[in-house]
Short mmCIF file of C-alpha atoms and ligand atoms in Angstrom, two decimals:
data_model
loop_
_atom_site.label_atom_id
_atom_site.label_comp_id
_atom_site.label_asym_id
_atom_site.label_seq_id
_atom_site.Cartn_x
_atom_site.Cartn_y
_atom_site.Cartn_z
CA UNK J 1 -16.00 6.92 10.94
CA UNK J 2 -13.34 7.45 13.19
CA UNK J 3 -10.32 5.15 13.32
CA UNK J 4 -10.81 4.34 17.06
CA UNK J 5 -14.15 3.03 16.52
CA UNK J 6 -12.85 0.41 13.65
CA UNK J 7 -11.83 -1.71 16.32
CA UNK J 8 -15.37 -1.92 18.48
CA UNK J 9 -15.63 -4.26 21.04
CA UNK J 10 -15.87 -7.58 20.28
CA UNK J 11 -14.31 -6.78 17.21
CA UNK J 12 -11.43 -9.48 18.19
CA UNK J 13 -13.68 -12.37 18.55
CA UNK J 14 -15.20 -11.61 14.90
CA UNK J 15 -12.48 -11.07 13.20
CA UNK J 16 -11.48 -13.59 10.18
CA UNK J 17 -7.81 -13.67 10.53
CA UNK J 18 -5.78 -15.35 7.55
CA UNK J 19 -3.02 -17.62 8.15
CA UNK J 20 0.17 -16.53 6.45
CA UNK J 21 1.27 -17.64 3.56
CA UNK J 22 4.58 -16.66 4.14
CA UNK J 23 7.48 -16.54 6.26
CA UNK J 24 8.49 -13.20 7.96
CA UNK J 25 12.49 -14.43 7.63
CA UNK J 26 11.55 -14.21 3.45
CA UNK J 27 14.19 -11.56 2.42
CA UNK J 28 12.97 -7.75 2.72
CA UNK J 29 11.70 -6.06 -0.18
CA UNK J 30 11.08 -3.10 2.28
CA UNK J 31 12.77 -2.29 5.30
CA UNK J 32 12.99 0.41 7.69
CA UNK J 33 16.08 1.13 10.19
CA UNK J 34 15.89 3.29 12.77
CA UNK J 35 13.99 5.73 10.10
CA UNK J 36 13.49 9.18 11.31
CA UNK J 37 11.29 11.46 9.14
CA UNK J 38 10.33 14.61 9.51
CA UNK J 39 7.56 17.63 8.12
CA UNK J 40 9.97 20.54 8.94
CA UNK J 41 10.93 21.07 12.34
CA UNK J 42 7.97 18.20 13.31
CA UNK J 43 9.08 14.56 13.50
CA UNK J 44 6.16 12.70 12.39
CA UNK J 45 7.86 9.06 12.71
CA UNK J 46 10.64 8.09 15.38
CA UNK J 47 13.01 5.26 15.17
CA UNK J 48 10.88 3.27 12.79
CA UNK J 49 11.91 -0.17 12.36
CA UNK J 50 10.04 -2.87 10.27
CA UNK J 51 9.83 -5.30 7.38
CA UNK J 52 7.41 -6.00 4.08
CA UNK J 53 8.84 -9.28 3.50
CA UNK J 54 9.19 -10.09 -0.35
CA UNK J 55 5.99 -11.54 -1.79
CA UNK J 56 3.57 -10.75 1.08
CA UNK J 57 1.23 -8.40 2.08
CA UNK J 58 2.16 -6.37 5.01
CA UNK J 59 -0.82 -3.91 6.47
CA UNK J 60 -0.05 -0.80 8.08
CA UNK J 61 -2.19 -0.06 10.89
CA UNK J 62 -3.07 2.44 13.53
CA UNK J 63 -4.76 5.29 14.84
CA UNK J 64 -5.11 8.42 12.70
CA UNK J 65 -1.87 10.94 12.79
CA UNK J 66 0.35 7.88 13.86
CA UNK J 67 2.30 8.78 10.42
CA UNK J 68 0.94 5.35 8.58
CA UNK J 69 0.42 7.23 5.16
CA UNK J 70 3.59 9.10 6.00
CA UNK J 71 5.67 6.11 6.12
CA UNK J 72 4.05 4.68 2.76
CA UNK J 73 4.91 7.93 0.99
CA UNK J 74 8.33 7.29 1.85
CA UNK J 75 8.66 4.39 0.34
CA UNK J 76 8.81 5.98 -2.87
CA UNK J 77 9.34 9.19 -2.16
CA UNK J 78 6.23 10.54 -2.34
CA UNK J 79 7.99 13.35 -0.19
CA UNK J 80 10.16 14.74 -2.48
CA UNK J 81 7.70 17.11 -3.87
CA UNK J 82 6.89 18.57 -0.11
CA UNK J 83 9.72 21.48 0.66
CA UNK J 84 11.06 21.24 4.59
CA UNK J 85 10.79 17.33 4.78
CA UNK J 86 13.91 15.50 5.51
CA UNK J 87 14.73 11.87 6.99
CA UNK J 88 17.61 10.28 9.37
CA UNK J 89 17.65 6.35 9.29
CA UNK J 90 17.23 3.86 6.90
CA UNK J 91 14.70 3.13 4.21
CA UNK J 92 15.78 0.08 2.09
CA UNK J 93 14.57 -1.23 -1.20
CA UNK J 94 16.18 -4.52 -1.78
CA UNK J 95 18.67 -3.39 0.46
CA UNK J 96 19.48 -0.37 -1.47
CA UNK J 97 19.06 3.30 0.06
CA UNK J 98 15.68 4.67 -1.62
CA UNK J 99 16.98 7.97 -0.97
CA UNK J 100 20.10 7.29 -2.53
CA UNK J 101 18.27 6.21 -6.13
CA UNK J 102 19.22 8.94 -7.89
CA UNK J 103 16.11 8.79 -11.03
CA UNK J 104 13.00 9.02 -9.22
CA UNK J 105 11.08 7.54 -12.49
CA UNK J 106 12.92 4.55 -12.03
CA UNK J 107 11.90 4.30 -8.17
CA UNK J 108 8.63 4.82 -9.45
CA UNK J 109 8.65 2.13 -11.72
CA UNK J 110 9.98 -0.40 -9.41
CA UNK J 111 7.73 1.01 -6.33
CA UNK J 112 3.90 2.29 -7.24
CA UNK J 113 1.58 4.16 -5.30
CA UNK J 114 -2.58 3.09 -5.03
CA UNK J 115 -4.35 6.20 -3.61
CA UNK J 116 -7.71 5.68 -1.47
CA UNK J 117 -9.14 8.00 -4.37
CA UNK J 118 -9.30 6.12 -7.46
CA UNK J 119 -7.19 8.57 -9.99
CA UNK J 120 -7.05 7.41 -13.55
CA UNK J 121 -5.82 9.54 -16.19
CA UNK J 122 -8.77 11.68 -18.23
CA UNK J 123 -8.30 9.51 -21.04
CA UNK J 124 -9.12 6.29 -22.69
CA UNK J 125 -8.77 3.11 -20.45
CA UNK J 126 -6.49 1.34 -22.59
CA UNK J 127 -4.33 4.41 -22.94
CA UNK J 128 -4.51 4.91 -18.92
CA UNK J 129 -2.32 1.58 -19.22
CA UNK J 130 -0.46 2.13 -22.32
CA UNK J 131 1.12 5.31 -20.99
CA UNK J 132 3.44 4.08 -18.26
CA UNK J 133 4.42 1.12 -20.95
CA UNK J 134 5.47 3.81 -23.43
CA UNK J 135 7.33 5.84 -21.20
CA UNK J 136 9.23 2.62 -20.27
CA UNK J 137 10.32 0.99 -23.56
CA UNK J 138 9.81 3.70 -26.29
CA UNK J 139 10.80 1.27 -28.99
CA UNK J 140 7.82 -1.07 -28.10
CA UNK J 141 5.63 -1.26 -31.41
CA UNK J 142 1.88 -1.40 -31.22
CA UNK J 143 0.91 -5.24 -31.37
CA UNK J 144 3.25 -5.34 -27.99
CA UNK J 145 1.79 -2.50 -26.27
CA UNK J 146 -1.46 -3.72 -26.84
CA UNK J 147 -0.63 -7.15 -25.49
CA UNK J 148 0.93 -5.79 -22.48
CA UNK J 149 -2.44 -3.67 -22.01
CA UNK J 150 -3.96 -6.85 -21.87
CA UNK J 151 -1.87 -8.48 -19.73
CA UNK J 152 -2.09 -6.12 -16.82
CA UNK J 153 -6.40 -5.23 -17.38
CA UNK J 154 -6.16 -9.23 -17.03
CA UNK J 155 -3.66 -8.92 -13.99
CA UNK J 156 -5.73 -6.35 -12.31
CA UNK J 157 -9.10 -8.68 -12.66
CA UNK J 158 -10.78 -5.73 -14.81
CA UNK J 159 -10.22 -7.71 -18.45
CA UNK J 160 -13.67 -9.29 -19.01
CA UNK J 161 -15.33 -5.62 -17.77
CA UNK J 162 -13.51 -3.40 -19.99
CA UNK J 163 -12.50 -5.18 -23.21
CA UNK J 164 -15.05 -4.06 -25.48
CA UNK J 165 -15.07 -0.85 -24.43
CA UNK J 166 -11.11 0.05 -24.42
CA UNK J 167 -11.75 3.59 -26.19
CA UNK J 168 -13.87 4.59 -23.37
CA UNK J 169 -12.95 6.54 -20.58
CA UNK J 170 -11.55 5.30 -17.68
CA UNK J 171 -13.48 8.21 -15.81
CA UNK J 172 -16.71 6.29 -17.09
CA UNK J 173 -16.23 3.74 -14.83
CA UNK J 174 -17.85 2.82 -11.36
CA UNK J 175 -15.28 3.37 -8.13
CA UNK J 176 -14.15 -0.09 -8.09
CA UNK J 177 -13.38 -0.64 -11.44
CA UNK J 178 -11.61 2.77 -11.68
CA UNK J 179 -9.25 1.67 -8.66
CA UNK J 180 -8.54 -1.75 -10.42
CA UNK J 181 -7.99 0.13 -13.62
CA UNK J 182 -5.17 2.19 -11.62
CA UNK J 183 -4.13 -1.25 -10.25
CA UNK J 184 -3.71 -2.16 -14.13
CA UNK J 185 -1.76 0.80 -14.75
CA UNK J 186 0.45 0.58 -11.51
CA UNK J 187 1.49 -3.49 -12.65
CA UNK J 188 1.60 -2.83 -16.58
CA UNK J 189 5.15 -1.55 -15.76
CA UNK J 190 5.82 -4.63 -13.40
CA UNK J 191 6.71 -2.98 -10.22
CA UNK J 192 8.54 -4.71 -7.21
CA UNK J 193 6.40 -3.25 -4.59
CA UNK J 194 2.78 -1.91 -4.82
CA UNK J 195 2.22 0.80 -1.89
CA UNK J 196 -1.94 0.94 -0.98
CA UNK J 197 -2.71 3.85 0.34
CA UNK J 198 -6.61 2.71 2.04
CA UNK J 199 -7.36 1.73 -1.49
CA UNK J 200 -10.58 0.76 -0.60
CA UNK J 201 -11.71 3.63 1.68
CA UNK J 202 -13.92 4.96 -1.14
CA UNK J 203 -15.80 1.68 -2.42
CA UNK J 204 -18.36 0.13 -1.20
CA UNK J 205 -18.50 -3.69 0.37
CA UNK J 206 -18.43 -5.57 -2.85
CA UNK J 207 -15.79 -3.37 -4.91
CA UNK J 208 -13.77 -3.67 -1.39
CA UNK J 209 -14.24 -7.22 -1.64
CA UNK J 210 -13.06 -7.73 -5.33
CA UNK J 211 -9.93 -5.46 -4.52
CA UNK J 212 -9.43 -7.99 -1.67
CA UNK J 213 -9.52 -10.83 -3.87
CA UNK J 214 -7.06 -8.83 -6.48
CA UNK J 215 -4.65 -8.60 -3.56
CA UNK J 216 -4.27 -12.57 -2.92
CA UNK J 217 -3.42 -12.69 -6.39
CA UNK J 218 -0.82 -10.13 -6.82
CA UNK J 219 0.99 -11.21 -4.03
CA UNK J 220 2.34 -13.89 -6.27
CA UNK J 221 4.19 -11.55 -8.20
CA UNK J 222 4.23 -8.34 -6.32
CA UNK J 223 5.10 -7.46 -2.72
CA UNK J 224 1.94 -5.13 -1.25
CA UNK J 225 2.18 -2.28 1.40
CA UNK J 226 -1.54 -1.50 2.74
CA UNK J 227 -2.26 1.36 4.91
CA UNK J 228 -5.55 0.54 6.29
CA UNK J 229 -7.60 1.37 9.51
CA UNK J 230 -9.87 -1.37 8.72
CA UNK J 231 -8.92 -3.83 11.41
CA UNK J 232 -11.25 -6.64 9.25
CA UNK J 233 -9.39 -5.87 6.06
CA UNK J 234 -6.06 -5.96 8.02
CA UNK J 235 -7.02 -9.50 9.28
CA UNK J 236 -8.63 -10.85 5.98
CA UNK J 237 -5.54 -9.61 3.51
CA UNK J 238 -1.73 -9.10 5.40
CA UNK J 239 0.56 -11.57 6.02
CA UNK J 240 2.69 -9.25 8.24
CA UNK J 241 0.85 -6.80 10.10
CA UNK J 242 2.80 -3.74 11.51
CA UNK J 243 1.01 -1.22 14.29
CA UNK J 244 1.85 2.16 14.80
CA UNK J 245 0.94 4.24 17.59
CA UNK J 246 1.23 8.18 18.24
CA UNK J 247 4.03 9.64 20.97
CA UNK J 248 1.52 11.34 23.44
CA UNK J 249 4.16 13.84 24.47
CA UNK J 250 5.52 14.40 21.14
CA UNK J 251 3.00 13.24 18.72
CA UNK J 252 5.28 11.13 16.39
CA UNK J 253 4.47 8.27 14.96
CA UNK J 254 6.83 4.53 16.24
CA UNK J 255 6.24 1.18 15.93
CA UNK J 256 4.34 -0.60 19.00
CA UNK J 257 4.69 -4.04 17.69
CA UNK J 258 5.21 -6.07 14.41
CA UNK J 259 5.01 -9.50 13.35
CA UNK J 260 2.81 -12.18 11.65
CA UNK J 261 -1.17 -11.10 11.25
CA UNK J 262 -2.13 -14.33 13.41
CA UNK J 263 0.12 -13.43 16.31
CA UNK J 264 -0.57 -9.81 16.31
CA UNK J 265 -4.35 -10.36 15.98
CA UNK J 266 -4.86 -13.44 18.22
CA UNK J 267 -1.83 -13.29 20.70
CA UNK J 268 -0.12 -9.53 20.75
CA UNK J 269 3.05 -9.11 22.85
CA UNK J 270 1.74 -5.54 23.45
CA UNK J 271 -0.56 -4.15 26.01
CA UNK J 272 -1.52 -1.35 23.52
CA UNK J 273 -2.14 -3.73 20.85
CA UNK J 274 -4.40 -6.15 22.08
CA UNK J 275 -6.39 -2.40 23.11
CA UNK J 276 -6.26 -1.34 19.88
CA UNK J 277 -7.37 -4.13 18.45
CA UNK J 278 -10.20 -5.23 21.00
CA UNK J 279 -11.19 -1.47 20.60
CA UNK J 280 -10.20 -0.32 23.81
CA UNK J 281 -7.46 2.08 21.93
CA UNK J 282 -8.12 5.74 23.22
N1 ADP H 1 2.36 17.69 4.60
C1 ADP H 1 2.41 17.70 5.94
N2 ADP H 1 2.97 18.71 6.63
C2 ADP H 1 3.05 18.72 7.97
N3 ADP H 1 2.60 17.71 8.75
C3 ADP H 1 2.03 16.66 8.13
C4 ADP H 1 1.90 16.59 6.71
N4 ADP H 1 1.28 15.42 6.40
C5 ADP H 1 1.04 14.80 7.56
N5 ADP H 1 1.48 15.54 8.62
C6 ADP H 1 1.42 15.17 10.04
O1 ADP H 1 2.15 13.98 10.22
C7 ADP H 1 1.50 13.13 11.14
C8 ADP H 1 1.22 11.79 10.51
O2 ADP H 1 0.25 11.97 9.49
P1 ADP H 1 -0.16 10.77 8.53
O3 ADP H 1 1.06 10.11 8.01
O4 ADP H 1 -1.12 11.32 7.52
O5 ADP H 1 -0.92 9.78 9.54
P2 ADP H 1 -1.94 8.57 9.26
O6 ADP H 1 -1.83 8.21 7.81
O7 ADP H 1 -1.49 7.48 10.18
O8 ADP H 1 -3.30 9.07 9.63
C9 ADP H 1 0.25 13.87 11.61
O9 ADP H 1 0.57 14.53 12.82
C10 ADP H 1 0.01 14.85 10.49
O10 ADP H 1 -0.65 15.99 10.97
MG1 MG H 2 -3.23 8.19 6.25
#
């Protein structure tokens, strides 16, 4: 399905939009200044300003190529790894330069990454969670570890699925529970910021739903960055919503208007909003 057609007409009237449970003034766990970035001599995102307020959920959306997963990746540094990229502006964790954190395990820790392909490890479920723990405290004896596992199956929603078969592996398991199991993994090292990249483009209704549900609840502890192009899921799970649109001359990706899910949903300051999201886009 293409990313135009998410947003059908009518879409707007049928869309269950959430009220916020936060405030967009709640300090920035992620923000973007004037944030350049750039795939060689191609600028894929221009002068991108915006927020993920601490604590909330803050969807991405947009057409395809508008640099959404781009963005996301930058957040923790997905980039690094891909020679001839390079960025100009800000990109703030906390306030501090993510480009300037100088261990990239330790960005990692305090910022994971949620693929739209479910990717546990090809090994046992409980050591899919165990791993990151180990790497992070070394000294951690076994009767901790295995508590922590615990903690973050529970955490994830996955617990009461997977506890008696912890030796198993995780690639036994349906799409849904896989992605929860990487969920589990991703908050066993309690990270500040979990970055979804469409996590639930691969599951079907019910998984999507459950993933949904996990989202409400992490928000309590964790502050969530979801790239989606479902306008629904948008409407059902972010606080803050954020739209990005494509330069037509030069094909990079900027910020057409941000702000509170109700507002850009139900009232949009921007003419290309309200078509995107009334399915007039394109
Ligand atoms: N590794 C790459 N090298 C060069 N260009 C890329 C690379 N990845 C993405 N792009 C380009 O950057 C733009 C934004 O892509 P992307 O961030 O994937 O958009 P979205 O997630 O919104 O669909 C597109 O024009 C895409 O072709
Ligand atoms: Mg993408």
């Amino acid at each position: 399905m293409s990313e135009q057609t998410a947003g059908h007409p009518g879409a707007q009237r049928k869309l269950a939009v959430r009220e916020s449970s936060g405030h967009a003034d709640a300090p920035a766990a992620i923000e973007a200044r004037d944030f350049n970035f750039y795939y060689g001599d191609f600028r894929a995102l221009e002068h991108i300003s915006m927020v993920a307020p601490r604590h909330q959920i803050t969807a991405l959306i947009g057409p395809s190529g508008a640099g959404k997963s781009t963005l996301l990746r930058a957040m923790n540094r997905m980039h690094d790894e891909t020679p001839g990229t390079s960025s100009e502006g800000d990109l703030l964790l906390d306030g501090e330069d993510i480009n300037g954190i100088e261990d990239l395990i330790v960005l990692r820790k305090r910022v994971g990454m949620i693929f739209q392909r479910p990717n546990p490890f090809p090994m046992s479920i409980f050591e899919n969670v165990a791993y990151g723990l180990r790497l992070k405290s070394q000294s951690a004896n076994k009767g901790v570890i295995a508590d922590q596992v615990e903690q973050a199956l529970r955490g994830a929603a996955i617990w009461d699925e997977v506890k008696d078969k912890l030796q198993q592996s995780g690639l036994a398991l349906s799409g849904g529970q896989q992605q929860r199991l990487c969920i589990a993994r991703a908050i066993a090292v309690e990270p500040e910021v979990l970055l979804m990249d469409e996590p639930c483009a691969a599951l079907d209704p019910i998984a999507t739903l459950k993933i949904e549900e996990l989202m409400a609840e992490l928000e309590e502890r964790y502050t969530i960055v979801i790239v989606t192009h479902n306008l629904q899921q948008a409407g059902r799970v972010a606080d803050q919503t954020v739209f990005l649109s494509m330069n037509p001359e030069t094909r990079a990706g900027f910020v057409v208007e941000a702000g509170p899910t109700q507002q850009i949903f139900t009232n949009p300051k921007d003419d290309r909003t309200l078509a995107y999201i009334s399915g007039r886009f394109g």
